[in-house]
Amino acid sequence: FPSHDKETIKNVLENVINTGQSFEGDFQIITAKGDECWVRTKIMVEMYDSTAVRLYGTFQDIDYQKKINLKLEQSEALFSAYFNSTSDTICVLSKNYEIIGFNKQYKNKIRRVLKVEIKIGDSVLPLITKKNVERFKESFQRALQGEKTKMENLLEVGDYRDWETDRKSTRLNSS
């Protein structure tokens, strides 16, 4: 075992032996070839008259899965750091134009300019002036196909008066 896991493993074994409680956890081991490898271990104890008489369990090689998960965690941390620290407004959408994420700058801009509270699951389309909705949909579909496209101008909420007029006519039409 790498030196940083040796003390942990010693404490786990002592606890299993002293309490009779089983344990499951992930550790790195050093293979016979000297490589570090992630394993999941499960340790059970057989007790007789409150005394541990036998330890048994399993070792499962989870190296590939663990390394993928660690890379994913690093990637998510980098994304989160950028997402939450940039002064840019960011809104992440599903293929159906539903909001699946946004940073506080985007939420604050929508609140300030449109006087609307947004939440995950809302459609972004009502936030775009009617004159830009179709162009936005076309650009968004091209982007989903991997084509480079600029949508900043289409995502702008535009003139507040245009949006307010669109909103009133929508409200009147749905009445």
Tab-separated table of C-alpha atoms in Angstrom:
chain	number	residue	atom	x	y	z
A	1	PHE	CA	0.000	0.000	0.000
A	2	PRO	CA	1.179	3.564	-0.593
A	3	SER	CA	2.348	5.177	2.634
A	4	HIS	CA	-0.659	7.550	2.775
A	5	ASP	CA	-3.076	4.587	2.911
A	6	LYS	CA	-1.137	2.375	5.354
A	7	GLU	CA	-2.298	4.180	8.512
A	8	THR	CA	-5.887	4.308	7.252
A	9	ILE	CA	-5.909	0.576	6.522
A	10	LYS	CA	-4.393	-0.182	9.929
A	11	ASN	CA	-7.167	1.856	11.611
A	12	VAL	CA	-9.871	0.179	9.506
A	13	LEU	CA	-8.642	-3.309	10.422
A	14	GLU	CA	-8.456	-2.434	14.107
A	15	ASN	CA	-12.006	-1.081	13.997
A	16	VAL	CA	-13.346	-4.168	12.171
A	17	ILE	CA	-11.669	-6.481	14.687
A	18	ASN	CA	-12.700	-4.475	17.759
A	19	THR	CA	-16.300	-3.697	16.765
A	20	GLY	CA	-17.259	-6.562	14.466
A	21	GLN	CA	-18.563	-4.041	11.917
A	22	SER	CA	-17.837	-4.744	8.260
A	23	PHE	CA	-16.100	-2.174	6.078
A	24	GLU	CA	-16.146	-1.214	2.413
A	25	GLY	CA	-13.827	1.357	0.861
A	26	ASP	CA	-11.485	2.312	-1.966
A	27	PHE	CA	-7.698	2.247	-1.631
A	28	GLN	CA	-4.607	2.363	-3.776
A	29	ILE	CA	-2.301	-0.621	-3.693
A	30	ILE	CA	1.141	-1.161	-5.144
A	31	THR	CA	1.161	-4.118	-7.530
A	32	ALA	CA	3.998	-6.628	-7.764
A	33	LYS	CA	5.264	-4.631	-10.768
A	34	GLY	CA	5.369	-1.464	-8.640
A	35	ASP	CA	2.335	0.187	-10.242
A	36	GLU	CA	-0.327	1.972	-8.209
A	37	CYS	CA	-3.780	0.498	-8.696
A	38	TRP	CA	-7.167	1.450	-7.205
A	39	VAL	CA	-9.104	-1.366	-5.529
A	40	ARG	CA	-12.404	-1.561	-3.717
A	41	THR	CA	-12.200	-3.733	-0.668
A	42	LYS	CA	-14.903	-5.207	1.483
A	43	ILE	CA	-13.917	-6.650	4.852
A	44	MET	CA	-16.211	-8.747	7.008
A	45	VAL	CA	-15.485	-10.305	10.366
A	46	GLU	CA	-16.650	-13.504	11.964
A	47	MET	CA	-17.114	-13.070	15.710
A	48	TYR	CA	-17.258	-15.709	18.446
A	49	ASP	CA	-18.039	-14.640	22.016
A	50	SER	CA	-17.414	-10.973	21.077
A	51	THR	CA	-13.993	-11.865	19.706
A	52	ALA	CA	-12.939	-11.651	16.070
A	53	VAL	CA	-11.968	-15.135	14.923
A	54	ARG	CA	-11.799	-14.615	11.174
A	55	LEU	CA	-11.570	-11.755	8.670
A	56	TYR	CA	-12.678	-12.310	5.106
A	57	GLY	CA	-13.635	-10.154	2.164
A	58	THR	CA	-13.044	-9.134	-1.418
A	59	PHE	CA	-10.698	-7.016	-3.496
A	60	GLN	CA	-12.044	-5.606	-6.754
A	61	ASP	CA	-9.882	-3.846	-9.341
A	62	ILE	CA	-11.562	-0.490	-9.947
A	63	ASP	CA	-8.490	1.311	-11.318
A	64	TYR	CA	-9.940	2.239	-14.735
A	65	GLN	CA	-13.297	3.364	-13.294
A	66	LYS	CA	-11.663	5.330	-10.454
A	67	LYS	CA	-9.247	7.144	-12.781
A	68	ILE	CA	-12.119	8.085	-15.117
A	69	ASN	CA	-14.118	9.381	-12.129
A	70	LEU	CA	-11.141	11.393	-10.860
A	71	LYS	CA	-10.662	12.970	-14.310
A	72	LEU	CA	-14.375	13.758	-14.451
A	73	GLU	CA	-14.212	15.397	-10.993
A	74	GLN	CA	-11.237	17.506	-12.123
A	75	SER	CA	-13.051	18.512	-15.300
A	76	GLU	CA	-16.191	19.424	-13.355
A	77	ALA	CA	-14.123	21.463	-10.895
A	78	LEU	CA	-12.499	23.412	-13.732
A	79	PHE	CA	-15.856	24.009	-15.417
A	80	SER	CA	-17.427	25.064	-12.128
A	81	ALA	CA	-14.554	27.433	-11.355
A	82	TYR	CA	-14.956	29.143	-14.743
A	83	PHE	CA	-18.753	29.007	-14.734
A	84	ASN	CA	-19.022	30.665	-11.320
A	85	SER	CA	-16.145	33.147	-11.541
A	86	THR	CA	-16.514	34.684	-14.998
A	87	SER	CA	-18.156	38.035	-15.494
A	88	ASP	CA	-19.740	36.644	-18.686
A	89	THR	CA	-23.365	35.597	-18.653
A	90	ILE	CA	-23.702	31.842	-19.199
A	91	CYS	CA	-26.852	29.834	-19.816
A	92	VAL	CA	-26.672	26.106	-20.629
A	93	LEU	CA	-29.541	24.667	-22.650
A	94	SER	CA	-30.929	21.249	-23.493
A	95	LYS	CA	-31.683	20.295	-27.095
A	96	ASN	CA	-35.249	21.451	-26.444
A	97	TYR	CA	-34.151	24.970	-25.434
A	98	GLU	CA	-34.767	24.261	-21.746
A	99	ILE	CA	-32.445	25.881	-19.242
A	100	ILE	CA	-30.319	23.222	-17.545
A	101	GLY	CA	-27.855	25.614	-15.938
A	102	PHE	CA	-26.954	29.270	-15.605
A	103	ASN	CA	-24.535	31.388	-13.649
A	104	LYS	CA	-25.513	34.186	-11.311
A	105	GLN	CA	-24.508	36.830	-13.866
A	106	TYR	CA	-27.094	35.466	-16.317
A	107	LYS	CA	-29.786	35.219	-13.644
A	108	ASN	CA	-29.076	38.771	-12.477
A	109	LYS	CA	-29.142	40.147	-16.029
A	110	ILE	CA	-32.487	38.495	-16.776
A	111	ARG	CA	-33.875	39.743	-13.473
A	112	ARG	CA	-32.548	43.280	-14.051
A	113	VAL	CA	-33.461	43.672	-17.721
A	114	LEU	CA	-36.605	41.560	-18.075
A	115	LYS	CA	-37.841	41.615	-14.484
A	116	VAL	CA	-38.249	37.815	-14.628
A	117	GLU	CA	-37.050	35.046	-12.299
A	118	ILE	CA	-35.686	32.068	-14.222
A	119	LYS	CA	-35.244	28.514	-12.991
A	120	ILE	CA	-33.892	25.212	-14.247
A	121	GLY	CA	-36.388	23.677	-16.680
A	122	ASP	CA	-37.685	26.985	-18.058
A	123	SER	CA	-37.606	27.479	-21.812
A	124	VAL	CA	-35.169	30.153	-22.952
A	125	LEU	CA	-37.332	31.058	-25.956
A	126	PRO	CA	-39.661	33.445	-24.102
A	127	LEU	CA	-36.572	35.396	-23.043
A	128	ILE	CA	-35.658	36.173	-26.653
A	129	THR	CA	-37.471	38.838	-28.635
A	130	LYS	CA	-39.818	37.377	-31.243
A	131	LYS	CA	-37.776	38.809	-34.109
A	132	ASN	CA	-34.768	36.723	-32.990
A	133	VAL	CA	-36.407	33.412	-31.986
A	134	GLU	CA	-36.211	31.678	-35.391
A	135	ARG	CA	-32.649	32.854	-36.042
A	136	PHE	CA	-31.715	31.653	-32.547
A	137	LYS	CA	-33.250	28.202	-33.179
A	138	GLU	CA	-31.400	27.872	-36.497
A	139	SER	CA	-28.060	28.900	-34.975
A	140	PHE	CA	-28.592	26.632	-31.980
A	141	GLN	CA	-29.317	23.617	-34.221
A	142	ARG	CA	-26.172	24.342	-36.272
A	143	ALA	CA	-24.164	24.523	-33.037
A	144	LEU	CA	-25.580	21.155	-31.926
A	145	GLN	CA	-24.307	19.715	-35.232
A	146	GLY	CA	-20.805	20.923	-34.334
A	147	GLU	CA	-20.777	23.958	-36.580
A	148	LYS	CA	-19.116	27.082	-35.214
A	149	THR	CA	-21.707	29.763	-34.779
A	150	LYS	CA	-22.016	33.037	-32.902
A	151	MET	CA	-25.228	33.392	-30.979
A	152	GLU	CA	-24.332	36.245	-28.655
A	153	ASN	CA	-26.369	38.790	-30.595
A	154	LEU	CA	-29.324	36.419	-30.825
A	155	LEU	CA	-29.230	35.699	-27.126
A	156	GLU	CA	-29.282	39.339	-26.212
A	157	VAL	CA	-32.616	40.111	-24.677
A	158	GLY	CA	-32.681	43.138	-26.906
A	159	ASP	CA	-34.613	46.264	-26.238
A	160	TYR	CA	-36.666	45.823	-23.098
A	161	ARG	CA	-39.584	47.568	-24.822
A	162	ASP	CA	-39.563	44.939	-27.620
A	163	TRP	CA	-39.626	42.149	-25.071
A	164	GLU	CA	-42.361	43.830	-23.022
A	165	THR	CA	-44.486	44.259	-26.193
A	166	ASP	CA	-43.920	40.586	-27.110
A	167	ARG	CA	-44.876	39.544	-23.590
A	168	LYS	CA	-48.091	41.631	-23.571
A	169	SER	CA	-49.202	40.297	-26.950
A	170	THR	CA	-48.492	36.731	-25.810
A	171	ARG	CA	-50.481	37.324	-22.650
A	172	LEU	CA	-53.363	38.833	-24.661
A	173	ASN	CA	-53.330	35.967	-27.194
A	174	SER	CA	-53.419	33.316	-24.485
A	175	SER	CA	-56.395	34.921	-22.698
